[in-house]
Coordinates of C-alpha atoms and ligand atoms in Angstrom, one line a residue:
M1 CA 135.2 -60.0 -13.0
A2 CA 133.4 -56.9 -14.4
V3 CA 134.8 -54.6 -11.7
T4 CA 134.8 -51.5 -14.2
L5 CA 130.9 -51.7 -14.0
L6 CA 130.8 -51.0 -10.4
T7 CA 130.3 -47.4 -9.2
L8 CA 132.3 -47.1 -6.0
L9 CA 131.6 -44.4 -3.4
L10 CA 133.4 -43.5 -0.4
F11 CA 131.6 -43.5 2.9
A12 CA 133.1 -40.1 4.4
G13 CA 135.4 -41.1 7.3
A14 CA 135.0 -44.8 7.0
R15 CA 137.7 -47.2 5.8
S16 CA 135.2 -48.9 3.6
V17 CA 133.7 -48.2 0.2
S18 CA 130.0 -48.7 -0.8
C19 CA 128.9 -50.1 -4.0
Q20 CA 125.3 -49.3 -5.0
Y21 CA 123.3 -51.9 -6.5
N22 CA 119.6 -50.9 -6.4
A23 CA 117.7 -54.1 -6.5
S24 CA 114.4 -52.3 -6.8
T25 CA 115.5 -50.6 -10.1
A26 CA 116.8 -54.0 -11.4
I27 CA 113.5 -55.7 -11.0
A28 CA 111.4 -52.7 -11.8
T29 CA 108.1 -53.0 -13.7
P30 CA 108.3 -52.8 -17.5
S31 CA 107.0 -49.1 -17.4
K32 CA 110.2 -48.1 -15.3
T33 CA 112.9 -50.0 -17.3
T34 CA 116.2 -48.6 -17.3
S35 CA 118.8 -49.0 -20.0
G36 CA 122.5 -48.9 -20.2
S37 CA 124.7 -51.1 -17.9
S38 CA 125.9 -48.1 -16.0
A39 CA 122.4 -47.3 -14.8
F40 CA 122.6 -50.4 -12.7
V41 CA 124.5 -49.8 -9.4
T42 CA 124.9 -51.8 -6.2
N43 CA 124.9 -50.7 -2.7
F44 CA 127.0 -52.9 -0.6
E45 CA 130.1 -52.0 1.6
L46 CA 133.7 -52.9 0.7
S47 CA 136.4 -52.9 3.4
L48 CA 140.0 -51.9 2.6
D49 CA 140.9 -55.7 2.2
D50 CA 137.9 -56.4 -0.1
Y51 CA 139.1 -53.5 -2.3
W52 CA 142.5 -54.9 -2.5
D53 CA 141.0 -58.4 -3.4
L54 CA 138.6 -57.1 -5.9
F55 CA 141.0 -54.8 -7.8
V56 CA 144.6 -56.2 -7.2
G57 CA 144.4 -59.8 -5.7
P58 CA 146.9 -61.5 -3.7
V59 CA 150.4 -59.8 -3.1
S60 CA 153.7 -61.2 -2.1
T61 CA 155.6 -60.5 1.2
F62 CA 159.1 -61.1 2.2
S63 CA 160.5 -62.7 5.4
I64 CA 161.7 -59.6 7.0
N65 CA 158.3 -58.0 7.7
T66 CA 159.0 -55.8 10.8
T67 CA 161.3 -52.8 11.1
V68 CA 164.8 -54.0 11.7
E69 CA 167.8 -52.3 13.2
P70 CA 170.8 -51.6 10.7
T71 CA 173.2 -54.5 10.2
P72 CA 176.8 -53.5 10.8
I73 CA 178.3 -52.2 7.6
P74 CA 181.5 -54.2 6.8
S75 CA 184.5 -51.9 6.8
S76 CA 185.8 -53.7 3.8
S77 CA 182.8 -52.4 1.8
L78 CA 183.8 -48.8 2.4
I79 CA 187.1 -49.0 0.8
P80 CA 187.0 -47.2 -2.6
P81 CA 187.4 -49.3 -5.7
P82 CA 190.5 -49.5 -7.9
P83 CA 190.8 -46.7 -10.7
L84 CA 188.6 -47.2 -13.6
Y85 CA 189.9 -46.4 -17.3
Y86 CA 190.4 -42.8 -16.4
P87 CA 192.0 -41.1 -13.4
S88 CA 189.8 -40.5 -10.5
F89 CA 189.9 -37.2 -8.5
P90 CA 193.0 -36.9 -6.6
I91 CA 191.9 -38.4 -3.3
G92 CA 191.2 -41.9 -2.3
Q93 CA 193.0 -43.5 -5.3
Q94 CA 196.0 -41.3 -5.6
V95 CA 196.6 -41.1 -9.4
P96 CA 199.6 -39.1 -10.3
L97 CA 199.4 -36.1 -12.7
Q98 CA 195.8 -35.3 -12.0
A99 CA 195.9 -32.1 -10.1
K100 CA 192.8 -30.5 -8.3
N101 CA 191.5 -27.7 -10.3
E102 CA 191.9 -24.7 -7.9
S103 CA 189.3 -22.7 -9.6
W104 CA 186.5 -25.2 -8.9
S105 CA 184.5 -25.7 -5.9
F106 CA 181.1 -26.7 -4.5
P107 CA 179.7 -24.1 -2.0
K108 CA 179.9 -25.2 1.7
D109 CA 176.1 -25.6 2.0
F110 CA 175.8 -27.6 -1.4
W111 CA 173.6 -30.7 -0.5
Y112 CA 174.6 -33.9 -2.4
G113 CA 172.3 -36.9 -1.8
V114 CA 170.5 -40.0 -3.2
A115 CA 167.0 -40.5 -4.2
G116 CA 164.3 -43.2 -4.3
A117 CA 160.5 -43.3 -4.5
A118 CA 157.9 -45.1 -2.5
Y119 CA 156.5 -47.6 -5.1
Q120 CA 159.8 -48.4 -6.5
I121 CA 161.6 -49.2 -3.2
E122 CA 159.3 -49.7 -0.2
G123 CA 157.5 -53.2 -0.8
A124 CA 155.1 -54.0 2.0
V125 CA 152.3 -52.8 -0.2
K126 CA 149.5 -54.1 2.1
A127 CA 151.1 -53.6 5.4
E128 CA 149.8 -51.3 8.2
G129 CA 146.6 -50.1 6.3
R130 CA 148.3 -49.0 3.0
G131 CA 145.5 -48.8 0.3
P132 CA 146.2 -49.8 -3.3
S133 CA 147.5 -47.3 -5.8
I134 CA 147.1 -47.4 -9.6
W135 CA 150.6 -49.0 -9.7
D136 CA 149.4 -52.0 -7.9
V137 CA 146.7 -52.4 -10.5
L138 CA 149.1 -51.7 -13.5
S139 CA 151.7 -54.2 -12.2
H140 CA 149.3 -57.0 -11.0
R141 CA 146.4 -56.7 -13.3
V142 CA 147.5 -55.3 -16.6
P143 CA 149.4 -58.0 -18.6
S144 CA 153.0 -56.9 -19.6
Y145 CA 152.3 -53.3 -18.5
V146 CA 155.5 -53.9 -16.6
I147 CA 157.3 -55.7 -19.3
T148 CA 158.7 -58.4 -16.9
N149 CA 155.2 -58.8 -15.1
E150 CA 157.0 -57.9 -11.9
T151 CA 155.5 -55.8 -9.0
G152 CA 156.5 -53.5 -6.3
D153 CA 155.1 -56.0 -3.7
V154 CA 158.5 -56.5 -2.2
A155 CA 160.8 -54.2 -4.1
D156 CA 163.9 -53.3 -1.8
N157 CA 161.9 -53.9 1.3
N158 CA 162.6 -50.4 2.3
Y159 CA 159.4 -50.1 4.5
Y160 CA 161.2 -52.4 7.0
Q161 CA 164.9 -51.9 6.2
Y162 CA 164.9 -48.0 6.0
K163 CA 167.2 -47.9 9.0
E164 CA 169.9 -49.9 7.3
D165 CA 169.5 -47.9 4.2
I166 CA 170.0 -44.6 5.9
A167 CA 172.9 -45.9 8.0
R168 CA 174.6 -47.1 4.7
I169 CA 174.4 -43.8 2.9
A170 CA 175.5 -41.9 6.1
A171 CA 178.6 -44.3 6.2
L172 CA 179.4 -43.4 2.6
G173 CA 179.3 -39.7 3.5
I174 CA 176.2 -38.8 1.7
K175 CA 174.4 -35.7 2.9
A176 CA 170.8 -35.9 1.8
Y177 CA 168.2 -38.6 1.4
S178 CA 165.2 -37.9 -0.9
F179 CA 162.2 -40.2 -0.7
S180 CA 158.5 -40.0 -1.6
L181 CA 155.5 -40.6 0.6
S182 CA 153.0 -43.2 -0.4
W183 CA 149.7 -41.0 -0.5
S184 CA 147.6 -44.4 -0.2
R185 CA 149.5 -45.2 3.0
I186 CA 148.6 -42.0 4.5
L187 CA 145.0 -41.9 3.2
P188 CA 144.2 -45.5 2.1
F189 CA 141.4 -44.3 -0.1
G190 CA 143.1 -41.1 -1.1
S191 CA 140.9 -38.8 1.0
G192 CA 138.9 -39.2 4.3
Q193 CA 140.2 -41.2 7.0
V194 CA 144.0 -40.8 8.0
N195 CA 146.1 -44.0 8.7
E196 CA 148.0 -43.2 11.8
E197 CA 150.3 -46.2 11.3
A198 CA 151.7 -44.7 8.2
L199 CA 152.3 -41.3 9.8
R200 CA 154.3 -43.1 12.6
H201 CA 156.3 -45.0 9.9
Y202 CA 157.3 -41.8 8.1
D203 CA 157.9 -40.2 11.5
D204 CA 160.6 -42.7 12.1
V205 CA 162.1 -42.5 8.4
I206 CA 162.6 -38.8 9.1
D207 CA 163.7 -39.1 12.6
T208 CA 166.3 -41.8 11.5
C209 CA 167.7 -39.5 8.9
L210 CA 168.2 -36.7 11.5
Q211 CA 169.9 -39.2 13.9
Y212 CA 172.4 -39.9 11.2
N213 CA 172.9 -36.3 10.3
I214 CA 171.2 -36.9 6.7
I215 CA 169.0 -34.0 5.5
P216 CA 165.6 -35.6 4.6
Q217 CA 164.1 -34.3 1.4
V218 CA 160.6 -35.3 0.8
T219 CA 158.3 -35.7 -2.4
L220 CA 154.5 -35.9 -1.7
Y221 CA 153.7 -37.4 -5.1
H222 CA 155.7 -39.8 -7.1
W223 CA 153.2 -41.3 -9.4
D224 CA 151.5 -43.8 -7.0
L225 CA 148.1 -42.3 -7.1
P226 CA 145.6 -43.9 -4.7
L227 CA 143.5 -46.2 -6.8
Y228 CA 140.2 -45.1 -5.2
L229 CA 140.7 -41.6 -6.7
Q230 CA 141.3 -43.0 -10.1
N231 CA 138.1 -45.0 -9.9
S232 CA 136.1 -42.3 -8.4
Y233 CA 136.7 -39.5 -10.9
G234 CA 139.5 -40.3 -13.2
G235 CA 142.4 -39.4 -10.8
W236 CA 144.4 -36.4 -12.3
L237 CA 141.7 -36.1 -15.1
G238 CA 139.1 -34.9 -12.6
S239 CA 139.2 -31.5 -11.0
E240 CA 138.3 -33.1 -7.7
I241 CA 141.9 -34.1 -7.4
V242 CA 143.0 -30.4 -6.7
D243 CA 141.1 -30.4 -3.3
D244 CA 142.1 -34.0 -2.4
F245 CA 145.7 -33.3 -3.1
T246 CA 145.5 -30.1 -1.1
A247 CA 144.0 -32.0 1.8
Y248 CA 146.7 -34.5 1.7
A249 CA 149.3 -31.8 1.6
E250 CA 147.9 -30.2 4.8
I251 CA 148.4 -33.4 6.6
V252 CA 151.8 -33.8 5.5
F253 CA 153.1 -30.3 6.1
N254 CA 151.3 -29.9 9.5
R255 CA 153.0 -33.2 10.6
W256 CA 156.5 -32.7 9.3
A257 CA 157.2 -29.1 8.6
S258 CA 159.2 -28.7 11.7
K259 CA 161.6 -31.5 10.7
V260 CA 162.0 -31.4 6.9
H261 CA 163.1 -28.2 5.2
H262 CA 163.2 -29.5 1.4
W263 CA 159.9 -30.4 -0.1
F264 CA 158.9 -31.5 -3.6
T265 CA 155.2 -31.5 -4.1
I266 CA 154.9 -33.5 -7.4
N267 CA 157.4 -35.6 -9.3
E268 CA 157.8 -35.1 -13.1
P269 CA 154.3 -34.5 -14.2
I270 CA 155.3 -34.5 -17.8
V271 CA 155.9 -38.2 -17.4
F272 CA 153.0 -39.3 -15.4
C273 CA 150.4 -37.1 -17.1
G274 CA 151.8 -38.9 -20.3
F275 CA 150.7 -42.1 -18.8
Y276 CA 147.2 -41.1 -19.6
P277 CA 145.1 -42.7 -21.2
L278 CA 145.6 -45.5 -18.9
P279 CA 145.0 -49.0 -20.2
V280 CA 141.3 -49.4 -21.0
G281 CA 139.3 -51.7 -18.9
F282 CA 141.0 -51.4 -15.6
F283 CA 139.9 -48.0 -14.3
K284 CA 137.0 -45.7 -14.6
N285 CA 136.3 -44.8 -18.2
T286 CA 136.7 -41.2 -19.4
T287 CA 135.4 -39.5 -22.5
I288 CA 138.2 -37.0 -22.8
P289 CA 140.0 -37.6 -26.2
P290 CA 143.3 -39.4 -25.5
K291 CA 145.8 -36.7 -27.0
Q292 CA 144.0 -34.2 -24.5
Q293 CA 144.4 -36.3 -21.5
P294 CA 147.9 -35.4 -20.5
Y295 CA 147.2 -31.7 -20.7
V296 CA 143.9 -31.9 -18.6
C297 CA 146.1 -33.9 -16.1
G298 CA 148.8 -31.1 -16.2
H299 CA 146.2 -28.3 -15.7
N300 CA 145.0 -30.1 -12.3
V301 CA 148.7 -30.6 -11.5
L302 CA 149.5 -26.9 -11.7
L303 CA 146.3 -26.0 -9.6
A304 CA 147.1 -28.7 -7.0
H305 CA 150.8 -27.9 -6.8
A306 CA 150.1 -24.2 -6.3
N307 CA 147.7 -25.0 -3.5
A308 CA 150.1 -27.5 -1.7
Y309 CA 152.9 -24.7 -2.1
H310 CA 150.7 -22.1 -0.4
V311 CA 149.6 -24.6 2.4
A312 CA 153.2 -25.3 3.1
K313 CA 154.2 -21.5 3.2
S314 CA 151.2 -20.9 5.6
V315 CA 152.5 -23.6 7.9
N316 CA 156.2 -22.4 7.7
S317 CA 157.3 -19.7 5.3
S318 CA 160.9 -20.7 5.4
L319 CA 160.4 -24.1 3.8
S320 CA 162.0 -24.7 0.4
V321 CA 159.0 -26.0 -1.7
S322 CA 159.1 -26.8 -5.4
F323 CA 157.8 -29.4 -7.8
K324 CA 160.3 -31.6 -9.8
T325 CA 160.3 -31.4 -13.6
N326 CA 162.3 -33.3 -16.1
G327 CA 163.8 -33.3 -19.6
G328 CA 167.1 -33.3 -21.4
Y329 CA 169.0 -30.5 -23.0
K330 CA 167.7 -29.7 -26.4
I331 CA 170.4 -29.4 -29.1
Q332 CA 169.3 -27.9 -32.4
R333 CA 170.3 -30.7 -34.9
T334 CA 171.1 -28.5 -37.9
N335 CA 171.1 -24.8 -38.3
S336 CA 167.9 -24.7 -40.2
S337 CA 165.2 -22.3 -39.1
A338 CA 162.8 -25.4 -38.9
D339 CA 165.0 -27.0 -36.4
A340 CA 165.3 -23.8 -34.4
Q341 CA 161.5 -23.8 -34.3
A342 CA 161.4 -27.3 -33.3
V343 CA 163.8 -26.7 -30.4
Q344 CA 161.5 -24.0 -29.1
R345 CA 158.4 -26.3 -29.4
A346 CA 160.4 -28.9 -27.5
W347 CA 161.2 -26.4 -24.5
D348 CA 157.5 -25.2 -24.5
F349 CA 156.0 -28.6 -24.5
Q350 CA 158.4 -30.0 -21.9
E351 CA 160.0 -28.0 -19.2
G352 CA 158.1 -24.9 -20.1
W353 CA 154.8 -26.6 -19.6
F354 CA 155.1 -26.5 -15.9
A355 CA 158.1 -24.1 -15.3
N356 CA 156.7 -21.1 -17.2
P357 CA 153.4 -21.0 -15.1
T358 CA 155.3 -21.3 -11.9
F359 CA 158.4 -19.2 -12.7
I360 CA 157.4 -16.7 -15.3
N361 CA 153.7 -15.7 -15.4
G362 CA 151.3 -18.2 -14.1
D363 CA 150.3 -19.3 -17.7
Y364 CA 151.5 -21.8 -20.5
P365 CA 154.2 -21.0 -22.8
P366 CA 152.9 -19.6 -26.1
L367 CA 153.4 -22.6 -28.5
L368 CA 151.8 -25.0 -25.8
K369 CA 149.0 -22.5 -25.2
D370 CA 148.2 -22.5 -29.0
Y371 CA 147.1 -26.1 -28.6
V372 CA 145.7 -26.4 -25.0
S373 CA 143.5 -23.2 -25.3
T374 CA 141.4 -25.1 -27.9
F375 CA 140.1 -27.3 -25.1
L376 CA 141.4 -26.1 -21.7
P377 CA 139.8 -23.2 -19.8
N378 CA 142.2 -20.3 -19.6
F379 CA 143.7 -19.7 -16.2
T380 CA 141.8 -16.8 -14.6
E381 CA 144.0 -13.8 -13.5
E382 CA 143.5 -14.9 -9.9
Q383 CA 144.7 -18.4 -10.7
K384 CA 147.7 -17.1 -12.7
A385 CA 148.7 -15.1 -9.6
H386 CA 148.2 -18.2 -7.4
I387 CA 150.4 -20.3 -9.5
N388 CA 153.2 -17.8 -10.5
G389 CA 156.1 -17.9 -7.9
T390 CA 155.2 -21.4 -6.4
A391 CA 158.7 -22.9 -6.8
D392 CA 161.7 -21.9 -4.5
I393 CA 164.3 -23.7 -6.6
F394 CA 164.4 -25.0 -10.1
A395 CA 164.3 -28.7 -9.2
H396 CA 165.0 -30.6 -12.4
D397 CA 165.6 -34.2 -13.3
A398 CA 168.1 -33.8 -16.0
Y399 CA 169.5 -37.2 -17.3
T400 CA 170.6 -36.6 -20.7
S401 CA 170.4 -34.4 -23.9
D402 CA 168.7 -34.8 -27.2
F403 CA 169.2 -33.5 -30.8
I404 CA 165.9 -31.9 -31.7
M405 CA 164.6 -31.4 -35.2
A406 CA 161.5 -30.6 -37.2
P407 CA 159.2 -33.5 -38.3
D408 CA 160.2 -34.9 -41.8
S409 CA 156.9 -33.6 -43.1
G410 CA 157.6 -30.1 -41.6
I411 CA 156.1 -28.5 -38.5
D412 CA 153.0 -26.9 -40.2
A413 CA 151.9 -30.2 -41.7
C414 CA 152.0 -31.7 -38.1
T415 CA 150.5 -28.9 -36.3
S416 CA 147.5 -28.9 -38.8
N417 CA 147.0 -32.6 -38.6
S418 CA 145.7 -34.1 -35.3
S419 CA 146.4 -37.6 -36.5
H420 CA 150.1 -36.9 -37.2
S421 CA 152.2 -39.3 -35.0
L422 CA 154.0 -36.3 -33.4
Y423 CA 150.9 -34.3 -32.7
P424 CA 150.7 -32.0 -30.9
Q425 CA 154.3 -31.5 -29.9
C426 CA 155.3 -31.6 -33.5
Y427 CA 159.2 -31.8 -33.0
N428 CA 161.3 -34.9 -33.5
T429 CA 164.4 -36.2 -31.5
T430 CA 167.3 -38.3 -32.0
K431 CA 170.4 -39.5 -30.2
L432 CA 172.3 -39.4 -33.4
Y433 CA 174.4 -36.4 -34.8
A434 CA 173.4 -35.1 -38.2
N435 CA 175.9 -37.6 -39.9
N436 CA 173.5 -40.2 -38.7
Y437 CA 176.5 -42.3 -37.6
W438 CA 177.6 -41.3 -34.2
A439 CA 175.5 -41.3 -31.0
I440 CA 175.5 -38.3 -28.7
G441 CA 177.4 -40.4 -26.1
P442 CA 177.6 -43.9 -24.6
A443 CA 174.3 -45.6 -24.4
G444 CA 172.6 -46.7 -21.2
D445 CA 170.8 -50.0 -21.0
P446 CA 168.7 -51.0 -24.1
G447 CA 165.7 -50.8 -21.7
T448 CA 166.2 -47.0 -21.6
P449 CA 166.5 -46.0 -25.1
W450 CA 165.9 -42.4 -24.1
L451 CA 169.1 -42.2 -22.1
N452 CA 172.8 -41.8 -23.3
K453 CA 175.6 -40.2 -21.4
A454 CA 175.6 -36.6 -22.7
T455 CA 177.3 -34.7 -20.0
D456 CA 179.2 -32.3 -22.3
W457 CA 175.9 -30.3 -22.5
V458 CA 175.3 -29.9 -18.8
P459 CA 177.0 -26.5 -18.4
A460 CA 174.9 -25.2 -21.4
F461 CA 171.8 -26.7 -19.9
L462 CA 172.3 -25.1 -16.5
H463 CA 173.0 -21.8 -18.0
Y464 CA 169.8 -22.1 -20.0
M465 CA 167.8 -23.0 -16.8
Q466 CA 169.1 -20.0 -15.0
D467 CA 168.6 -17.5 -17.8
T468 CA 165.2 -18.7 -18.7
W469 CA 163.3 -19.4 -15.4
K470 CA 165.7 -17.2 -13.1
P471 CA 164.8 -19.4 -10.1
K472 CA 165.5 -17.2 -6.9
G473 CA 166.8 -20.2 -4.9
G474 CA 169.0 -21.6 -7.5
I475 CA 169.0 -24.9 -9.4
A476 CA 169.1 -28.5 -8.0
I477 CA 169.6 -31.5 -10.2
T478 CA 167.1 -33.6 -8.2
E479 CA 167.7 -36.9 -10.3
F480 CA 170.5 -37.8 -12.4
G481 CA 172.0 -41.2 -13.4
I482 CA 172.3 -43.8 -15.9
S483 CA 171.3 -47.5 -16.3
E484 CA 174.6 -49.4 -16.7
P485 CA 174.2 -51.3 -19.8
Y486 CA 173.3 -55.0 -19.5
E487 CA 174.1 -54.9 -15.8
E488 CA 171.4 -57.5 -15.4
L489 CA 173.3 -60.0 -17.3
R490 CA 176.3 -60.0 -14.9
K491 CA 175.8 -62.7 -12.4
D492 CA 178.8 -62.7 -10.1
L493 CA 178.9 -60.0 -7.5
A494 CA 182.4 -58.7 -8.2
S495 CA 181.3 -57.8 -11.8
I496 CA 178.1 -56.2 -10.9
L497 CA 179.9 -53.9 -8.5
I498 CA 182.2 -52.2 -10.9
D499 CA 179.9 -50.0 -13.0
P500 CA 182.2 -48.0 -15.3
I501 CA 179.6 -46.3 -17.5
R502 CA 177.7 -45.0 -14.5
S503 CA 180.9 -44.1 -12.7
S504 CA 182.2 -42.1 -15.6
Y505 CA 178.7 -40.4 -15.9
Y506 CA 178.9 -39.2 -12.3
H507 CA 182.5 -38.1 -12.7
D508 CA 181.9 -36.1 -15.8
Y509 CA 178.4 -34.8 -14.8
L510 CA 179.8 -33.4 -11.5
Q511 CA 182.7 -31.9 -13.3
A512 CA 180.3 -30.1 -15.6
I513 CA 178.5 -28.8 -12.6
L514 CA 181.7 -27.5 -11.2
I515 CA 182.4 -25.8 -14.6
A516 CA 178.9 -24.2 -14.4
L517 CA 179.3 -23.0 -10.9
S518 CA 182.6 -21.5 -11.8
E519 CA 180.9 -19.6 -14.5
G520 CA 178.2 -18.2 -12.1
V521 CA 175.4 -20.5 -12.4
N522 CA 173.7 -21.1 -9.0
V523 CA 173.5 -24.7 -8.5
V524 CA 172.5 -25.8 -4.9
G525 CA 172.4 -29.6 -4.8
T526 CA 172.3 -32.8 -6.6
L527 CA 170.4 -36.1 -5.9
A528 CA 171.7 -39.3 -7.6
W529 CA 169.1 -41.6 -8.9
S530 CA 169.2 -44.0 -7.2
I531 CA 170.0 -44.9 -3.8
Y532 CA 169.9 -48.5 -5.0
D533 CA 168.4 -50.7 -7.8
N534 CA 164.8 -50.7 -7.8
L535 CA 161.5 -51.2 -9.7
E536 CA 162.1 -49.2 -12.8
W537 CA 158.5 -48.9 -13.5
T538 CA 157.4 -50.6 -16.8
S539 CA 160.9 -51.8 -17.3
G540 CA 160.8 -53.9 -14.1
Y541 CA 163.8 -54.8 -12.0
G542 CA 166.2 -55.7 -15.1
V543 CA 167.0 -52.1 -15.8
K544 CA 169.4 -50.8 -13.0
F545 CA 170.0 -47.3 -11.9
G546 CA 171.4 -47.8 -8.3
I547 CA 174.7 -46.7 -6.7
Q548 CA 174.0 -49.8 -4.7
Y549 CA 173.2 -53.4 -5.8
V550 CA 170.4 -55.2 -4.0
N551 CA 170.2 -58.9 -4.0
L552 CA 166.5 -59.2 -4.3
T553 CA 166.5 -62.9 -2.9
T554 CA 168.4 -62.0 0.5
Q555 CA 167.7 -58.1 0.4
E556 CA 171.4 -57.5 1.1
R557 CA 172.8 -54.2 -0.2
Y558 CA 176.3 -53.5 -1.8
F559 CA 178.0 -50.4 -2.7
K560 CA 178.9 -50.2 -6.4
A561 CA 182.1 -48.3 -7.6
S562 CA 179.7 -45.4 -8.7
A563 CA 178.9 -44.8 -5.1
F564 CA 182.4 -43.8 -4.4
E565 CA 182.8 -41.8 -7.6
Y566 CA 179.8 -39.7 -6.5
V567 CA 181.0 -39.0 -3.1
N568 CA 184.6 -38.5 -3.9
V569 CA 184.3 -35.5 -6.0
F570 CA 182.7 -33.7 -3.0
N571 CA 185.5 -34.9 -0.7
V572 CA 187.7 -33.1 -3.1
Y573 CA 185.8 -30.0 -4.2
L574 CA 183.3 -29.1 -1.3
E575 CA 184.5 -26.0 0.4
K576 CA 185.3 -26.8 3.9
Ligands
LIG1 C1 162.7 -40.6 -13.4 C2 161.7 -41.1 -12.3 C3 162.3 -42.2 -11.4 C4 163.1 -43.1 -12.1 C5 164.1 -42.5 -13.2 C6 164.9 -43.4 -14.0 O1 161.9 -40.2 -14.6 O2 161.3 -40.1 -11.6 O3 161.3 -42.7 -10.7 O4 162.4 -44.2 -12.6 O5 163.4 -41.6 -13.9 O6 164.2 -43.8 -15.2

């Protein structure tokens, strides 16, 4: 089906789309012939269902397909696990000889929570008026884009089981739940008519959090772009996205600003802008050169985020609003000056890409600017002022650390050669120490080669964030976690539930935060990724990040040992 040849237009305010096919053009007299297939367009209407059928096709559903009350949590599942290979903090399992460090503490209002994201956990993809997002197409239509060819159709069935999910984290003692809204539930075609059922659904998710004394934290965009916006103007590659995101933000903030204090506009733009170029043949074509596309996306993200921030503040100036950025600590691999330059390139092309404009001066960091100013418009002074200061906390998804070094051919040979494989970033990374023998720390699952436990560098990283971007509201680690290696291969429940690498990761990471706090870094919260195992994007369900296991056949949830490790440190070190 040659769907990419269709020109799709939204009828304002209607839940249908028109495709123009101009029959008179098609049978025009020879003197009026038109050439080029894109000149031939249709003009029939598509309903939301037609749109699903055309671009995605049939989707799977699960037997629990209406909102359910929480099932009771067996008290046996709330007993902490036996000690692992190191002593746990001195409560719960009382291990002799480990004393509490009296110079450590988390401030009383420190929030510790768990996170998930709509497409990874909700399922119910066609329920109650949700429109398709690009991820429905990527998972259904693009062969092996998700390497297991799995989809988010059912995922963790959170759309119907959220009450149980919230009850379970409350029973564990978790303080905050961070989730993302599905933009295409709220606006099935990304703009235009609002879907009331979706608003009522999220009303209840938020109210359920409040009922259980859980702080709701909401992200507006976690990668599931409404498909229609991608097909209309290239999604984040089109400047139209700025107004559409702003209009979406207005709906969201007007609805929930009175109930939700902690907001994140956009999740990890470095990652989803890096998904461009999208696979050819499934979405609207673009003529933007592939290596420029991530930065065009990033430019629109900054403008869209800044607008959303100002919308939020106009609704309620006391809200905490930020975007979430991501990246690991960058360790200079040798003391060569080339490696020192490589480290600076890495900061500029990763965190600095979004953090410098929002925290420092409204503009890109110098090394990134050298590249993007060859094809992006400069921000005007007005835009810089609009972007600068639009993050109340430094919300960072900081999973790991990397050794950074110059490319083998040298930095200059890379920056002057646009076909160099590392262009335009022109720095290299490795998980191996300079002896090329030892890894930086225990590896996660082979499905996440970017991720090793590297918690020793967390204090240095937190200092770097505070010193460089000086966030006025402090730093939050808004995602951290590790894929327990080969967890998918464990078949019996008892082996799945003890996850020693993940447990030691949380133990050591939180200890590192305690050290940084004791040294004066203002860390205000943490969100463990993830509330439970879920669709790990292109890796499918085989790579697991959950502190809970989910049996995907029955949709039953079980706490893993790491869930207790995570909470226990707060039981010991949170100021009363
Ligand atoms: C983050 C992302 C999450 C999750 C996590 C683990 O980059 O925001 O959605 O997939 O990584 O890989």
